[in-house]
Short mmCIF file of C-alpha atoms in Angstrom, two decimals:
data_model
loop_
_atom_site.label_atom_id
_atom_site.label_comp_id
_atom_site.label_asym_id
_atom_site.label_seq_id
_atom_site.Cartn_x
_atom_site.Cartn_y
_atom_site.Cartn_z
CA UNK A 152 33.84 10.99 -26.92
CA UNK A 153 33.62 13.23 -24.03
CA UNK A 154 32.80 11.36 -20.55
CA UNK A 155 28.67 12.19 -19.84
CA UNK A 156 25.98 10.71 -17.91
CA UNK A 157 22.54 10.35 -20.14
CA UNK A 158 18.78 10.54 -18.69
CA UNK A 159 15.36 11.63 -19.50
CA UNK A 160 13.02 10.72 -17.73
CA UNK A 161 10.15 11.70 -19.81
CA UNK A 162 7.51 9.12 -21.35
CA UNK A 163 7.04 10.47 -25.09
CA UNK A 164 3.82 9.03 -26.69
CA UNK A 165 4.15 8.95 -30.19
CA UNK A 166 1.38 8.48 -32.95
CA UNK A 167 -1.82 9.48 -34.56
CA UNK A 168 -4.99 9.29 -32.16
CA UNK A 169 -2.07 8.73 -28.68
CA UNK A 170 -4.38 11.92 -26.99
CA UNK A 171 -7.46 10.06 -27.09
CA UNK A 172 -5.83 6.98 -26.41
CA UNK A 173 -3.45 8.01 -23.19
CA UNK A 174 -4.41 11.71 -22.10
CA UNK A 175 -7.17 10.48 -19.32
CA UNK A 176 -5.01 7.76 -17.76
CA UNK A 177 -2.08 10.12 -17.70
CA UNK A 178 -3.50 12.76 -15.71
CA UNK A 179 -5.51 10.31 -13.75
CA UNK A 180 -3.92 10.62 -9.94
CA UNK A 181 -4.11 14.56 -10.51
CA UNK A 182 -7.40 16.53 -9.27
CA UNK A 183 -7.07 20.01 -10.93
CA UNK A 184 -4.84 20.62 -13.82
CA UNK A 185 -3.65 24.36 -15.06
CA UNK A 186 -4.08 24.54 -18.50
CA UNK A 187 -1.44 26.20 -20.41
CA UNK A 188 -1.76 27.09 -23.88
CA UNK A 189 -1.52 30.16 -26.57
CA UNK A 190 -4.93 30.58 -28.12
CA UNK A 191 -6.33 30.72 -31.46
CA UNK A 192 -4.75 28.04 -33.06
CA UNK A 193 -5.99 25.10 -31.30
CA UNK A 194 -9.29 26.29 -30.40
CA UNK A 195 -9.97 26.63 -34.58
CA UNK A 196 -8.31 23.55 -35.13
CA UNK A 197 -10.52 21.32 -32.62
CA UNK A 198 -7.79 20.15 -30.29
CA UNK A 199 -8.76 22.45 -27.08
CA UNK A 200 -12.51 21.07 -27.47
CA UNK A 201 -10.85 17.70 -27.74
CA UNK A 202 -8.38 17.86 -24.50
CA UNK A 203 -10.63 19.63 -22.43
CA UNK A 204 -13.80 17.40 -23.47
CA UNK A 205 -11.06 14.53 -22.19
CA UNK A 206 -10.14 16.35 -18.87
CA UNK A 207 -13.86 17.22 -17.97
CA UNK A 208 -14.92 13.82 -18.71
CA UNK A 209 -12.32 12.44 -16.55
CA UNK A 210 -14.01 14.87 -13.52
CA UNK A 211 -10.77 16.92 -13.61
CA UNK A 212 -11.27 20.93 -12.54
CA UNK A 213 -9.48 22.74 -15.45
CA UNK A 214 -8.27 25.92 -14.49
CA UNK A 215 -7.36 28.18 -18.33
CA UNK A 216 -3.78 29.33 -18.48
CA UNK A 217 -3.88 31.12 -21.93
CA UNK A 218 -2.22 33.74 -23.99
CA UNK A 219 1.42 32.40 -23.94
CA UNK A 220 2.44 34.28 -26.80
CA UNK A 221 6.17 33.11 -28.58
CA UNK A 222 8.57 34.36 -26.76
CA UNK A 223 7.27 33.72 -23.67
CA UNK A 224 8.43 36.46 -20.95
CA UNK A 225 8.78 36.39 -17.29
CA UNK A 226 5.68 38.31 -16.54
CA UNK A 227 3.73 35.57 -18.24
CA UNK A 228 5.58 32.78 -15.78
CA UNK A 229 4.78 34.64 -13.00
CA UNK A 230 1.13 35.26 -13.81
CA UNK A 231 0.84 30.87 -14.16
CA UNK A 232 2.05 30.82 -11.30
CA UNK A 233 -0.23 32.96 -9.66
CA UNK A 234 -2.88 31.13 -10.96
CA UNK A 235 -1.55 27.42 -10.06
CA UNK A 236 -1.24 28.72 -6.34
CA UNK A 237 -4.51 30.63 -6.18
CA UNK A 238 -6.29 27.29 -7.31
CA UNK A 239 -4.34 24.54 -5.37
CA UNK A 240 -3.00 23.05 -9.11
CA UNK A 241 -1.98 19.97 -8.71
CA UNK A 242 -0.90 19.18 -12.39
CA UNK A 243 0.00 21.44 -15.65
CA UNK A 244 -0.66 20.13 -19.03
CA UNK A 245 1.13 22.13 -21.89
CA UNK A 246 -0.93 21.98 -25.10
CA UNK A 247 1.06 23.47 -27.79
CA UNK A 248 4.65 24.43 -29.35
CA UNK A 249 7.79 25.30 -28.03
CA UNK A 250 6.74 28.59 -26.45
CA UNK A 251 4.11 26.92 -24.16
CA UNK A 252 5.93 24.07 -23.36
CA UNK A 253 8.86 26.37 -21.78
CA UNK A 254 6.57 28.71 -19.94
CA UNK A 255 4.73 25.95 -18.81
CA UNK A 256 7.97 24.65 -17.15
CA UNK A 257 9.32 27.61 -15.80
CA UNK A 258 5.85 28.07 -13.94
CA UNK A 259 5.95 24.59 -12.74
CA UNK A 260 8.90 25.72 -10.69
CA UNK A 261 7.60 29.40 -9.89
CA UNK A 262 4.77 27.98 -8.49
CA UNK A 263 6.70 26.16 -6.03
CA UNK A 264 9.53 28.47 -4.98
CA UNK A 265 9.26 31.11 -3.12
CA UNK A 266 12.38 33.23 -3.92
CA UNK A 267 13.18 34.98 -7.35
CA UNK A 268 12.90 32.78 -9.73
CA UNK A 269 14.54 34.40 -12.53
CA UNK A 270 17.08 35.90 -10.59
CA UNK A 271 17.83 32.18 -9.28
CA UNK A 272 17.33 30.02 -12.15
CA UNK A 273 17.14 32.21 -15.50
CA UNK A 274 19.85 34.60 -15.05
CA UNK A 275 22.14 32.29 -13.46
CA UNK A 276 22.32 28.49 -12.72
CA UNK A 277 20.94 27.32 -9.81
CA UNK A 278 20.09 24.34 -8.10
CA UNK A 279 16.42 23.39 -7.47
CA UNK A 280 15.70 22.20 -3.95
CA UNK A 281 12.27 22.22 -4.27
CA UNK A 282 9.56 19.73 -6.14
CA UNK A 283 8.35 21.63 -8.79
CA UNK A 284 4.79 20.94 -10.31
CA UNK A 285 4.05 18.02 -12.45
CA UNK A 286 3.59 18.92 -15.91
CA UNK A 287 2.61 17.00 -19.01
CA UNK A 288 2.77 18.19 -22.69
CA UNK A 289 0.61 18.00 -25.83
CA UNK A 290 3.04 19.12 -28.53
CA UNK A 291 1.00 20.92 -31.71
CA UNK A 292 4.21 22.06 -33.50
CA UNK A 293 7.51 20.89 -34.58
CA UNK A 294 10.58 22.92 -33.30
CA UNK A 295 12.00 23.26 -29.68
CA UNK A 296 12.17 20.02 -28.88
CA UNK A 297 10.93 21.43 -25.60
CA UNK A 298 8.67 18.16 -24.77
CA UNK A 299 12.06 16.13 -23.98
CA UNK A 300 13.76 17.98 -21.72
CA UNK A 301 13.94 20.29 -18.41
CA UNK A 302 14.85 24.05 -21.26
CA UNK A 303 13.00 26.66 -21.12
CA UNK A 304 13.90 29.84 -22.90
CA UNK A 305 12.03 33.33 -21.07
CA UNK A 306 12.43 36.68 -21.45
CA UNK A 307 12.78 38.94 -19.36
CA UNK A 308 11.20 42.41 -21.17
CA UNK A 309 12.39 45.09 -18.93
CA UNK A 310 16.10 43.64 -18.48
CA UNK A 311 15.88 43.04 -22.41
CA UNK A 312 17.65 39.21 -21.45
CA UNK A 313 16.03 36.32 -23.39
CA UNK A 314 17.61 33.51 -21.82
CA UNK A 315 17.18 29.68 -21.32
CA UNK A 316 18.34 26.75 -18.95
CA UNK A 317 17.88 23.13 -18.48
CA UNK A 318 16.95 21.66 -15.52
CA UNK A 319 16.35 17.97 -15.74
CA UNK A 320 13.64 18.25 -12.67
CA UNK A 321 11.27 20.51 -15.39
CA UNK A 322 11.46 17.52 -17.52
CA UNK A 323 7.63 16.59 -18.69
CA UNK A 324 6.69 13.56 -16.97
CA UNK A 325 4.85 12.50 -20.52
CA UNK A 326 4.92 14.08 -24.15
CA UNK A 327 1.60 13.24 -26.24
CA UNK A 328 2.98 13.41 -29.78
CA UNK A 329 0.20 13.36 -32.45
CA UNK A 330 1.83 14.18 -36.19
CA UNK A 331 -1.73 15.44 -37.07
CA UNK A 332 -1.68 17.90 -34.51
CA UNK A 333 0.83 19.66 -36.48
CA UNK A 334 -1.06 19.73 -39.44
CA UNK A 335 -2.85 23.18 -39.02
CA UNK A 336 0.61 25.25 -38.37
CA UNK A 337 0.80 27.86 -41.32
CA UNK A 338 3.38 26.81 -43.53
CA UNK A 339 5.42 29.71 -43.04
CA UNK A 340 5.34 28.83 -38.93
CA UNK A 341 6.40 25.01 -40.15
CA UNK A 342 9.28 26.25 -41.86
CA UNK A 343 10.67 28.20 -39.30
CA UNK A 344 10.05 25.66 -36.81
CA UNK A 345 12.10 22.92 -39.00
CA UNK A 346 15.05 25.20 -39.24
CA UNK A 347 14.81 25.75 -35.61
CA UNK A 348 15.14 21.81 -35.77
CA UNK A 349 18.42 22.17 -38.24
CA UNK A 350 19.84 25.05 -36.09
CA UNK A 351 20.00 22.77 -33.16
CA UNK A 352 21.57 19.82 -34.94
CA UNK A 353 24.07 22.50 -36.36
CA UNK A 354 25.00 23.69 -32.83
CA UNK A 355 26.16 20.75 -31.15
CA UNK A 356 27.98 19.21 -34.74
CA UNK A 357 30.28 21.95 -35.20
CA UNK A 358 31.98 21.89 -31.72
CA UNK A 359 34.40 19.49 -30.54
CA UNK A 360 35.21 16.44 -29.96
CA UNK A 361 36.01 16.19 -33.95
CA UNK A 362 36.40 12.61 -33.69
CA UNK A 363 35.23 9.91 -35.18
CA UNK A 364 32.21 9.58 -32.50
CA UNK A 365 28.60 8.43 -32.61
CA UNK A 366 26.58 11.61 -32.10
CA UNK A 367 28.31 13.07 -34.80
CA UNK A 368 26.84 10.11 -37.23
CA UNK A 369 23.88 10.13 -35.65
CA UNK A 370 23.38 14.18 -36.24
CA UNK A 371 24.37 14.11 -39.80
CA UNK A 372 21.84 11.07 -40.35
CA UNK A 373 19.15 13.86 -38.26
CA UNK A 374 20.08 16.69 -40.51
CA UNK A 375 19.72 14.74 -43.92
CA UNK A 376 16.45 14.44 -42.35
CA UNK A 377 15.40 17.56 -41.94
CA UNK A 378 16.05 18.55 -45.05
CA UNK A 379 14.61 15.72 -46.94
CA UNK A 380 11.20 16.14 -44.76
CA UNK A 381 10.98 19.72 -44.99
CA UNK A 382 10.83 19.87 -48.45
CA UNK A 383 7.79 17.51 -48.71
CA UNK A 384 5.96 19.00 -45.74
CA UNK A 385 5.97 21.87 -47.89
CA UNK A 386 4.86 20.23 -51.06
CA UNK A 387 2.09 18.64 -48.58
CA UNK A 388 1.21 19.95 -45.39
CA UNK A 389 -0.92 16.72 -44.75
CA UNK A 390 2.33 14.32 -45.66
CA UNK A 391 2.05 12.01 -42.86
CA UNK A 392 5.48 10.59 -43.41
CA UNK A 393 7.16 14.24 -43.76
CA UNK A 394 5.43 15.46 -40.58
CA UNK A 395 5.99 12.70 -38.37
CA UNK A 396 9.40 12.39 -38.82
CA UNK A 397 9.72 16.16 -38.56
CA UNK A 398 8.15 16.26 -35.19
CA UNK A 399 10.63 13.14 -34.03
CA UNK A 400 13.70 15.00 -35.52
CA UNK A 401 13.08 17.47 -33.23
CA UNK A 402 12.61 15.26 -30.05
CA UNK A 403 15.30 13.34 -30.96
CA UNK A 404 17.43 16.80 -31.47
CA UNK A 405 16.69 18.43 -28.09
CA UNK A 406 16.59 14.68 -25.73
CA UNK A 407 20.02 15.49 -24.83
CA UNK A 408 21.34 12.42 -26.89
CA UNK A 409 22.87 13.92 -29.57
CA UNK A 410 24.67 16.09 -27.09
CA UNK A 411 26.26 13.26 -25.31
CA UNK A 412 30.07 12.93 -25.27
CA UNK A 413 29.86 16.97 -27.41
CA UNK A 414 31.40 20.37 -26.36
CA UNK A 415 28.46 22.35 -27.98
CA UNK A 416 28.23 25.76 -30.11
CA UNK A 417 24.53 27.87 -29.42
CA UNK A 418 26.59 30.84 -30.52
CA UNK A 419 24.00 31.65 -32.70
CA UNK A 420 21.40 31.02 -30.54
CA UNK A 421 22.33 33.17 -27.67
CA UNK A 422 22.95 35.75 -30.92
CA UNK A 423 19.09 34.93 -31.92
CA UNK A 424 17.93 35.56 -28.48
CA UNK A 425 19.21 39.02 -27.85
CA UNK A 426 17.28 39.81 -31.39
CA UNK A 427 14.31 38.37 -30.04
CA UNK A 428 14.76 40.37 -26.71
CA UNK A 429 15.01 43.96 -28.21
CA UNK A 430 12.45 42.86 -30.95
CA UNK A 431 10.91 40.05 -30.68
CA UNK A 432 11.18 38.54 -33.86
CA UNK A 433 10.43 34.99 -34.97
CA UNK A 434 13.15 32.65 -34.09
CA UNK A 435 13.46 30.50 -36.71
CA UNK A 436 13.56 33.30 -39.12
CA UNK A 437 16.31 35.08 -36.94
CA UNK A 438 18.82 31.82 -37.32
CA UNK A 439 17.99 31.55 -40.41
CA UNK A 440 19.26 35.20 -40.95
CA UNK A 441 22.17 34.99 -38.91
CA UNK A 442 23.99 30.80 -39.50
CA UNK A 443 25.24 30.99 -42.86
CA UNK A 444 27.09 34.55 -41.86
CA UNK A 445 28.11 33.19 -38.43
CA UNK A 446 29.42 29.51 -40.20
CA UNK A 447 31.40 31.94 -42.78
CA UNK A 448 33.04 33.87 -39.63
CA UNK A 449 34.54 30.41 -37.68
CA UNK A 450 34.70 27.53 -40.22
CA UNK A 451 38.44 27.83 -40.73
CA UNK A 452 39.08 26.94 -37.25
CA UNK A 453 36.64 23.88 -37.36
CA UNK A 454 37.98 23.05 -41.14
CA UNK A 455 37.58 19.16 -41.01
CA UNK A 456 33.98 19.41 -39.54
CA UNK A 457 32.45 21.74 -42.20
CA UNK A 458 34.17 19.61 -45.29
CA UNK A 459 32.40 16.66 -43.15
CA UNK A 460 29.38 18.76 -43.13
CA UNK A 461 29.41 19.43 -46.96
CA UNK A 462 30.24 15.46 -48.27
CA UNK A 463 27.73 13.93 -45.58
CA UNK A 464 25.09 16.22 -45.20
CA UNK A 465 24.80 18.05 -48.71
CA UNK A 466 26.51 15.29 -50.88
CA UNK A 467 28.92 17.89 -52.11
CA UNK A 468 31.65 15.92 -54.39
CA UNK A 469 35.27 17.36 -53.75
CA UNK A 470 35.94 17.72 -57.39
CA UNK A 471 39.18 19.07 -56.87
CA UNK A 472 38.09 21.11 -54.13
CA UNK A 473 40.54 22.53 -51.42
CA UNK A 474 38.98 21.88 -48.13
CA UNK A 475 38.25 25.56 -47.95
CA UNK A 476 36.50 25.89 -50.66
CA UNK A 477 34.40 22.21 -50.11
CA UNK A 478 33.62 23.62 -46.34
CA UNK A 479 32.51 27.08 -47.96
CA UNK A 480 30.28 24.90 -50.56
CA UNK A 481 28.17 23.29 -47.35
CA UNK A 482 27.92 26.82 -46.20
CA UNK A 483 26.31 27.54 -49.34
CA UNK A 484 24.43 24.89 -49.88
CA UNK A 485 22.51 25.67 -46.18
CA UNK A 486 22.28 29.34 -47.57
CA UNK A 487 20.39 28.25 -50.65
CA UNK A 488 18.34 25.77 -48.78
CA UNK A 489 17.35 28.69 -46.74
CA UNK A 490 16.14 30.50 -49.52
CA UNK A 491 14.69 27.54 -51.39
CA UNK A 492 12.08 27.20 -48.18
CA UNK A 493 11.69 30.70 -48.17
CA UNK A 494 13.27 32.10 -44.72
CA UNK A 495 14.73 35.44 -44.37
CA UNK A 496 18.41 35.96 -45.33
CA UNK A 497 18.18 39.56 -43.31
CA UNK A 498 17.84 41.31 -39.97
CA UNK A 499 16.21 43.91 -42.14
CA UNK A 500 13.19 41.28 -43.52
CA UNK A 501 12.69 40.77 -39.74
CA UNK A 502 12.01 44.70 -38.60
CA UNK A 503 15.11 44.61 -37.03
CA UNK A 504 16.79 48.36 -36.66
CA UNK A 505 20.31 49.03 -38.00
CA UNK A 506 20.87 51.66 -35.09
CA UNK A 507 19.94 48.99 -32.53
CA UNK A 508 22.65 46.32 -33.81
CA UNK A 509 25.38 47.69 -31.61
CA UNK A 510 23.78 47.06 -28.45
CA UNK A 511 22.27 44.40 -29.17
CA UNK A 512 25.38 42.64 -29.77
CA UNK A 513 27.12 44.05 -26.62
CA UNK A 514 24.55 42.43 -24.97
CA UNK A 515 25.05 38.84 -26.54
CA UNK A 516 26.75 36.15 -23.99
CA UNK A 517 30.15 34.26 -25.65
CA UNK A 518 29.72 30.97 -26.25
CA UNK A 519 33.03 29.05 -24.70
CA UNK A 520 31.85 25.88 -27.14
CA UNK A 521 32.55 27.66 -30.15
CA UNK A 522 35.24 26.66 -32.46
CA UNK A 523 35.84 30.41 -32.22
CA UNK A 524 35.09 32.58 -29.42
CA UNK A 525 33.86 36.00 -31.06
CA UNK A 526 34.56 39.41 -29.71
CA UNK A 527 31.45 41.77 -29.32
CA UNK A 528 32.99 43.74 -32.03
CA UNK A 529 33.30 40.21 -34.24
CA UNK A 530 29.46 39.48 -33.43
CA UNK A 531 28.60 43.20 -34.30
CA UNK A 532 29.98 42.91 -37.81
CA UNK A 533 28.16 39.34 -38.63
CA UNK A 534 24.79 41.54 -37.27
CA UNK A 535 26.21 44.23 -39.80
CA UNK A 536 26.89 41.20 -42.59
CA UNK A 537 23.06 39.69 -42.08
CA UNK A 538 21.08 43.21 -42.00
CA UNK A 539 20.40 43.49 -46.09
#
């Protein structure tokens, strides 16, 4: 393994009934808390009457922070931030998915800086000198697995740049994780969050080291999981079992563990983003569109990985299988299993443009983890490959 230095410093509170149980003495030593969250959802599913009867009760002003659509964009940070500094925030809590989660971090450091943010942090690396604002997280959807760590993806609408970093400062200082929180996410939404899940796993697998190592086994163990728990959460939204161990595949995807001692890929990721920055289409769907062409494109130069991928994580026998052709079978297992839950296998299915694939791959960064590093041109014919 690769040398690496492992922390995370936030508290994730797992289990049915933890809000109730932990939210008040969690956000006890904070006076006025921004409240960041998307909308609908959780005010028809009872959880915003239940955190905010909690925060009210605890004699905490609430200040509303809502509308953070998926996708969140950099006008959105900037208007949190706005609002934290107008209202002497003290705290924000996060109630909701991915999207909410990383906009709720990225204003956490707005709020606090006085220079461009995006232009300091998003666009480029940077170093955070200041103390950005506390933040805790309610998490109502499995996916990012935003609520362990300092990412946050944001785009930036007028520079068409969807982009994300992570800064272990933006970590959450707590994650409430309630599996029945989840339980109201539309099916369809479920799905693409739990390939979002696989797509992760996927992206730090096939890259090097390809020895024997531990995050490797502990990936394939993840993946097997995924699958396994997908399919019943779709059989039963309200499968305890299925969801919990959904929403803890994805913590466990995104805490930086399995990344320890690996290269990492998130080709396909930064390939996803540019989609969703010209047309802001669902991200799970767009991986789901884009992996199987992507994995076709580079698994000869990761060979051994990908016939590891089919035997361990698909059960594939060799049969008399070349390795080629036993790597190409995992491919095609993950393309079935695609269809099976019912993702897109095009850009077209996703209102993507064939006119607009040209820049938008021109525009996609090259990822240096990659068993192969793809030319513009290279990324503009898998975009070609995916479309119908």
């Amino acid at each position: 393994m690769n040398n690496f230095i492992f922390e995370n410093s936030t508290k994730a509170i797992f289990g049915q009934g933890c809000v109730k149980e932990y939210l008040a003495c969690k956000v006890k030593p904070f006076a006025t808390i921004l409240l960041a969250y998307w909308g609908g959802s959780i005010q028809q599913n009872g959880i915003y009457q239940e955190v905010t009867s909690i925060l009210v009760n605890a004699g905490k002003t609430v200040v509303e922070f809502g509308g953070i659509s998926p996708n969140p964009t950099y006008q959105k940070v900037l208007e949190g931030a706005r609002l934290a500094r107008e209202h002497n925030v003290d705290m924000i809590l996060a109630v909701g998915g991915g999207s909410v989660m990383d906009c709720a971090k990225a204003v956490s450091l707005a709020a606090r800086y006085d220079g461009d943010v995006w232009a300091d942090y998003w666009e480029r690396p940077g170093i955070i000198r200041c103390q950005p604002l506390p933040l805790g997280v309610i998490v109502t959807a499995a996916g990012t697995g935003s609520e362990c760590n300092g990412g946050a993806v944001i785009t930036h609408e007028e520079k068409k740049i969807k982009t994300g970093r992570d800064y272990p400062q933006l970590n959450p200082r707590f994650a409430l994780m309630d599996p029945t929180y989840t339980y109201s996410v539309p099916v369809k939404q479920m799905v693409s969050g739990g390939f979002d899940i696989l797509s992760h796993l996927m992206e730090t697998y096939f890259s090097e080291p390809d020895q024997d190592n531990v995050s490797d086994d502990v990936m394939e163990a993840l993946m097997k999981s995924v699958i396994r728990n997908l399919r019943a959460a779709i059989q039963n939204p309200k499968d305890y079992t299925a969801r919990s161990n959904l929403l803890w595949d994805s913590t466990l995807g995104e805490n930086r563990l399995v990344k320890m001692g690996k290269r990492c890929d998130f080709q396909c990721h930064s390939m996803e983003h540019q989609l969703g920055a010209y047309t802001n289409c669902n991200h799970g769907f767009g991986l789901a569109a884009l992996h199987p062409a992507y994995y076709r494109h580079i698994y000869k130069e990761g060979l051994p990985k990908f016939v590891k991928f089919a035997e361990n994580v698909w059960a594939i026998p060799r049969k008399g299988k070349t390795d080629q052709e036993l790597a190409l079978a995992g491919i095609e297992a993950l393309a079935d299993f695609i269809q099976e839950v019912g993702l897109p296998a095009t850009l077209k299915e996703l209102g993507v443009e064939r006119c607009q694939l040209k820049e938008i791959a021109n525009s996609c960064p090259i990822s240096q983890g990659s068993y192969k590093h793809l030319t513009h041109q290279e990324i503009y014919q898998i975009f070609q490959e995916c479309y119908e």
